[in-house]
Amino acid sequence: MTISAAIESFLAMLAAERGAAANTLAAYRRDLEGAEEAIGDLVAADNAVLASLGTVWAGLAPSSLARKCSALRQFYGFLMDEGWRKDDPSPALPRPRARRPLPRLLNHAEVEALFARAEEDAAGEKPDAVRMLALLELLYGSGLRATELVSLPLSAVPRDAPFLTVTGKGGQQRMVPVSTRARQALSRWMALRGGEGKALFPSSSKQGHLTRIRLFQLLRALAARAGLDPEKVSPHVLRHAFATHLLEGGADLRVLQTLLGHADIATTQIYTHVDSARLVALVNARHPLAVRGQGG
């Protein structure tokens, strides 16, 4: 098998089994073909040859280096799964100089403060306040990206099944669950929204939908009213809180990947580092040796 055929087979697997978007596939192709140009046949490359990429890629930003190495690690895992290689040389790949920064987080008490204020504001059934509550429920309750949320059409609102149909990055669609609380907030908003336009959350001019910038502004204003530091709160921070709190509750990482719409589970794995303090406490409290030590 030629290297180009191996790359094509790998990309076909990504498209068929993981539903990778066209832009994602193009990025993998560039990274793999770039590595091939630098060191030759990737299928036959040994550890020493892969290690030489450290010199070739010395000028890259840590994030670019991490992306290229991730593509190669997945490629070699695929070759082993298909029986085209018996060993995995990817541990010899260069390592980025810096880790990807951990996401900013809100703790449970801060999330509760946001909801308490949003619910208080919406008690009078003012349209803007009810809309804010519905937006908050979907950001934290379903983990939507800001763009995914503001661009939701009316047709995405669930009727019988408790799911939203969301169009994510690369035009990929996925189903995300909608909690009972969120459905109630959406029902309240739909009763006040009016019939103009096709967007679930129309702009003030009724032309198009609410913008990401306006969502950001509304959320920070809510945070200030809730007594929180507005600098700590954004749509993306609430998405991170959704993911982290689900993981704390025992959610499987693959399930979380699906809910968040990540094409690569490596993106989801960052959340395994967020809650390290809780994991250490769990080991100290539950491990048999720890329990034995406490018993004297």
Coordinates of C-alpha atoms in Angstrom, one line a residue:
M1 CA 0.0 0.0 0.0
T2 CA 1.4 3.4 -0.9
I3 CA 1.4 6.2 1.7
S4 CA -1.2 8.2 -0.3
A5 CA -3.5 5.2 -0.2
A6 CA -2.9 4.8 3.6
I7 CA -3.8 8.5 4.1
E8 CA -6.9 8.1 1.9
S9 CA -8.0 5.1 3.9
F10 CA -7.5 6.9 7.2
L11 CA -9.5 9.9 6.0
A12 CA -12.3 7.7 4.7
M13 CA -12.5 6.1 8.2
L14 CA -12.7 9.5 9.8
A15 CA -15.5 10.5 7.5
A16 CA -17.5 7.3 7.8
E17 CA -17.0 6.4 11.5
R18 CA -16.6 9.7 13.2
G19 CA -18.5 12.0 10.8
A20 CA -15.6 14.3 10.4
A21 CA -16.4 17.6 8.6
A22 CA -14.7 18.5 5.3
N23 CA -12.6 21.2 7.0
T24 CA -11.4 18.7 9.6
L25 CA -10.5 16.1 6.9
A26 CA -8.6 18.8 5.0
A27 CA -6.6 19.7 8.1
Y28 CA -5.7 16.0 8.7
R29 CA -4.7 15.7 5.1
R30 CA -2.4 18.7 5.2
D31 CA -0.7 17.6 8.4
L32 CA -0.1 14.0 7.2
E33 CA 1.0 15.0 3.8
G34 CA 3.3 17.6 5.3
A35 CA 4.9 15.0 7.5
E36 CA 5.3 12.7 4.5
E37 CA 7.1 15.5 2.6
A38 CA 9.4 16.0 5.5
I39 CA 10.4 12.4 6.4
G40 CA 9.2 10.2 3.6
D41 CA 7.0 7.1 3.9
L42 CA 5.0 7.4 7.1
V43 CA 3.9 3.8 7.0
A44 CA 7.5 2.6 7.2
A45 CA 8.9 5.3 9.5
D46 CA 10.6 4.2 12.7
N47 CA 11.0 6.0 16.0
A48 CA 14.2 7.7 15.0
V49 CA 12.7 9.1 11.8
L50 CA 9.6 10.4 13.7
A51 CA 11.8 12.0 16.3
S52 CA 13.5 14.0 13.6
L53 CA 10.2 15.9 13.1
G54 CA 11.2 17.8 16.3
T55 CA 13.8 19.6 14.2
V56 CA 11.6 20.1 11.2
W57 CA 8.8 21.6 13.3
A58 CA 11.0 23.5 15.8
G59 CA 9.5 26.9 14.8
L60 CA 5.9 25.9 15.2
A61 CA 3.6 27.3 17.9
P62 CA 2.8 24.7 20.6
S63 CA -0.8 24.5 19.4
S64 CA 0.2 23.7 15.8
L65 CA 2.8 21.2 17.0
A66 CA 0.1 19.5 19.2
R67 CA -2.3 19.3 16.3
K68 CA 0.2 17.7 13.9
C69 CA 1.3 15.2 16.5
S70 CA -2.3 14.3 17.3
A71 CA -3.0 13.6 13.6
L72 CA 0.0 11.3 13.4
R73 CA -0.9 9.5 16.6
Q74 CA -4.3 8.8 15.3
F75 CA -2.9 7.7 11.9
Y76 CA -0.6 5.2 13.5
G77 CA -3.4 3.9 15.8
F78 CA -5.4 3.3 12.6
L79 CA -2.5 1.5 10.9
M80 CA -2.2 -0.8 13.9
D81 CA -6.0 -1.5 14.0
E82 CA -5.9 -2.4 10.3
G83 CA -2.9 -4.6 10.7
W84 CA -0.6 -2.5 8.5
R85 CA 1.8 -2.0 11.4
K86 CA 2.6 -4.1 14.4
D87 CA 4.2 -1.3 16.4
D88 CA 3.3 2.3 17.3
P89 CA 6.2 4.7 16.8
S90 CA 4.2 7.8 17.8
P91 CA 5.7 8.1 21.3
A92 CA 8.9 9.3 19.6
L93 CA 7.0 12.4 18.2
P94 CA 8.1 15.8 19.6
R95 CA 6.1 17.2 22.5
P96 CA 4.6 20.7 22.7
R97 CA 6.5 23.1 24.9
A98 CA 3.3 24.1 26.7
R99 CA 0.0 22.5 27.6
R100 CA -3.3 23.7 26.3
P101 CA -4.6 26.1 29.0
L102 CA -7.4 24.7 31.1
P103 CA -10.8 26.3 30.6
R104 CA -12.1 28.9 33.0
L105 CA -14.8 27.4 35.2
L106 CA -17.8 28.4 37.3
N107 CA -18.4 26.3 40.4
H108 CA -21.8 25.0 41.3
A109 CA -22.6 27.9 43.7
E110 CA -21.8 30.5 41.0
V111 CA -24.0 28.7 38.5
E112 CA -26.8 28.6 41.0
A113 CA -26.4 32.3 41.6
L114 CA -26.8 33.0 37.9
F115 CA -29.9 30.9 37.7
A116 CA -31.4 32.4 40.8
R117 CA -31.1 35.9 39.4
A118 CA -32.3 34.9 36.0
E119 CA -35.4 33.2 37.5
E120 CA -36.1 36.2 39.7
D121 CA -35.8 38.5 36.7
A122 CA -38.1 36.3 34.6
A123 CA -40.8 36.1 37.3
G124 CA -42.7 39.0 35.9
E125 CA -42.8 37.4 32.4
K126 CA -41.0 40.3 30.8
P127 CA -39.9 39.0 27.3
D128 CA -36.2 40.0 27.6
A129 CA -35.9 38.3 31.0
V130 CA -37.7 35.1 29.9
R131 CA -35.5 35.0 26.8
M132 CA -32.4 35.3 29.0
L133 CA -33.5 32.4 31.2
A134 CA -34.1 30.3 28.1
L135 CA -30.6 31.2 26.8
L136 CA -29.0 30.3 30.1
E137 CA -30.8 27.0 30.4
L138 CA -29.6 26.0 26.9
L139 CA -26.0 27.2 27.5
Y140 CA -25.5 25.3 30.8
G141 CA -28.1 22.6 30.3
S142 CA -27.2 21.5 26.8
G143 CA -23.6 22.7 26.4
L144 CA -24.3 24.6 23.2
R145 CA -21.7 26.8 21.6
A146 CA -22.7 30.5 21.4
T147 CA -23.0 30.4 17.6
E148 CA -25.1 27.2 17.7
L149 CA -27.4 28.7 20.3
V150 CA -28.1 32.1 18.7
S151 CA -28.6 30.6 15.2
L152 CA -31.2 28.0 16.3
P153 CA -34.2 28.1 14.0
L154 CA -37.8 27.8 15.3
S155 CA -37.9 24.3 13.8
A156 CA -35.2 23.1 16.2
V157 CA -37.6 23.5 19.2
P158 CA -38.6 20.0 20.5
R159 CA -42.2 19.0 20.3
D160 CA -42.5 15.4 21.4
A161 CA -38.9 14.3 21.9
P162 CA -36.7 16.1 24.4
F163 CA -33.9 16.9 21.9
L164 CA -32.7 19.8 19.9
T165 CA -31.3 19.4 16.4
V166 CA -28.1 21.5 16.4
T167 CA -25.9 22.4 13.4
G168 CA -22.3 22.6 14.7
K169 CA -18.9 23.2 13.2
G170 CA -18.4 22.1 9.6
G171 CA -22.2 21.9 9.2
Q172 CA -22.4 18.7 11.2
Q173 CA -25.7 18.1 12.9
R174 CA -26.2 16.4 16.2
M175 CA -29.0 15.8 18.7
V176 CA -28.6 17.3 22.2
P177 CA -30.9 16.7 25.1
V178 CA -33.1 19.4 26.5
S179 CA -33.9 19.2 30.2
T180 CA -37.4 19.6 31.6
R181 CA -36.4 23.0 33.0
A182 CA -35.1 24.2 29.6
R183 CA -38.3 23.0 27.9
Q184 CA -40.4 25.0 30.4
A185 CA -38.2 28.1 29.8
L186 CA -38.5 27.6 26.0
S187 CA -42.3 27.3 26.3
R188 CA -42.4 30.5 28.3
W189 CA -40.3 32.3 25.7
M190 CA -42.3 31.0 22.7
A191 CA -45.5 32.4 24.3
L192 CA -43.9 35.8 24.5
R193 CA -41.7 35.8 21.4
G194 CA -44.3 36.6 18.8
G195 CA -44.5 35.2 15.3
E196 CA -41.9 37.3 13.3
G197 CA -39.0 35.6 11.5
K198 CA -37.6 32.1 11.5
A199 CA -35.0 32.4 14.3
L200 CA -35.8 31.1 17.8
F201 CA -34.0 34.1 19.2
P202 CA -34.6 36.9 16.7
S203 CA -32.6 40.2 16.8
S204 CA -34.2 43.4 18.1
S205 CA -34.8 44.4 14.5
K206 CA -36.5 41.1 13.8
Q207 CA -34.1 40.7 10.9
G208 CA -32.0 37.6 11.5
H209 CA -31.0 36.3 14.9
L210 CA -29.5 37.5 18.1
T211 CA -25.8 38.0 17.7
R212 CA -23.0 36.3 19.6
I213 CA -21.7 39.6 20.8
R214 CA -25.2 40.6 22.1
L215 CA -25.4 37.2 23.9
F216 CA -22.0 37.8 25.5
Q217 CA -23.2 41.3 26.7
L218 CA -26.5 40.0 28.1
L219 CA -24.7 37.2 30.0
R220 CA -22.2 39.5 31.5
A221 CA -24.9 41.9 32.6
L222 CA -26.7 39.0 34.2
A223 CA -23.5 38.0 36.0
A224 CA -23.1 41.5 37.4
R225 CA -26.7 41.5 38.7
A226 CA -26.1 38.1 40.3
G227 CA -23.1 39.5 42.2
L228 CA -20.5 37.6 40.2
D229 CA -17.4 39.0 38.4
P230 CA -18.6 39.6 34.8
E231 CA -15.0 38.9 33.6
K232 CA -15.5 35.2 34.7
V233 CA -18.7 34.6 32.8
S234 CA -19.2 34.0 29.0
P235 CA -21.1 31.6 26.9
H236 CA -18.0 29.4 26.5
V237 CA -17.4 29.3 30.2
L238 CA -20.9 28.0 30.7
R239 CA -20.2 25.3 28.1
H240 CA -17.1 24.3 30.0
A241 CA -19.2 24.2 33.2
F242 CA -21.7 21.9 31.5
A243 CA -19.0 19.5 30.5
T244 CA -17.1 19.6 33.7
H245 CA -20.1 19.1 36.0
L246 CA -21.4 16.2 33.8
L247 CA -18.0 14.6 34.1
E248 CA -18.1 15.1 37.9
G249 CA -21.5 13.3 37.9
G250 CA -20.0 10.2 36.2
A251 CA -20.6 10.9 32.5
D252 CA -18.6 8.8 30.0
L253 CA -16.0 10.7 28.0
R254 CA -17.3 9.4 24.7
V255 CA -20.9 10.5 25.6
L256 CA -19.5 13.9 26.5
Q257 CA -17.7 14.1 23.1
T258 CA -21.0 13.4 21.4
L259 CA -22.9 16.0 23.4
L260 CA -20.3 18.7 22.8
G261 CA -19.9 17.9 19.1
H262 CA -16.2 17.3 19.2
A263 CA -14.8 15.6 16.1
D264 CA -11.7 14.4 18.0
I265 CA -11.9 13.0 21.5
A266 CA -8.5 14.6 22.3
T267 CA -10.4 17.9 22.5
T268 CA -12.8 16.4 25.0
Q269 CA -10.0 14.9 27.1
I270 CA -9.0 18.3 28.4
Y271 CA -11.9 18.0 30.9
T272 CA -10.1 15.0 32.5
H273 CA -7.5 17.5 33.8
V274 CA -10.0 20.0 35.2
D275 CA -11.3 18.0 38.1
S276 CA -7.9 16.6 39.3
A277 CA -8.3 17.7 42.9
R278 CA -11.6 15.8 43.2
L279 CA -10.0 12.7 41.7
V280 CA -7.1 12.9 44.2
A281 CA -9.6 13.2 47.1
L282 CA -11.6 10.2 45.7
V283 CA -8.5 8.0 45.6
N284 CA -7.5 9.1 49.2
A285 CA -11.0 8.3 50.4
R286 CA -11.9 5.2 48.5
H287 CA -8.7 3.3 47.6
P288 CA -8.4 0.1 49.7
L289 CA -4.9 1.0 50.9
A290 CA -6.2 4.4 52.0
V291 CA -9.1 2.9 53.9
R292 CA -6.8 0.4 55.5
G293 CA -4.5 3.2 56.6
Q294 CA -7.3 5.1 58.2
G295 CA -8.3 2.0 60.1
G296 CA -5.0 1.9 61.7

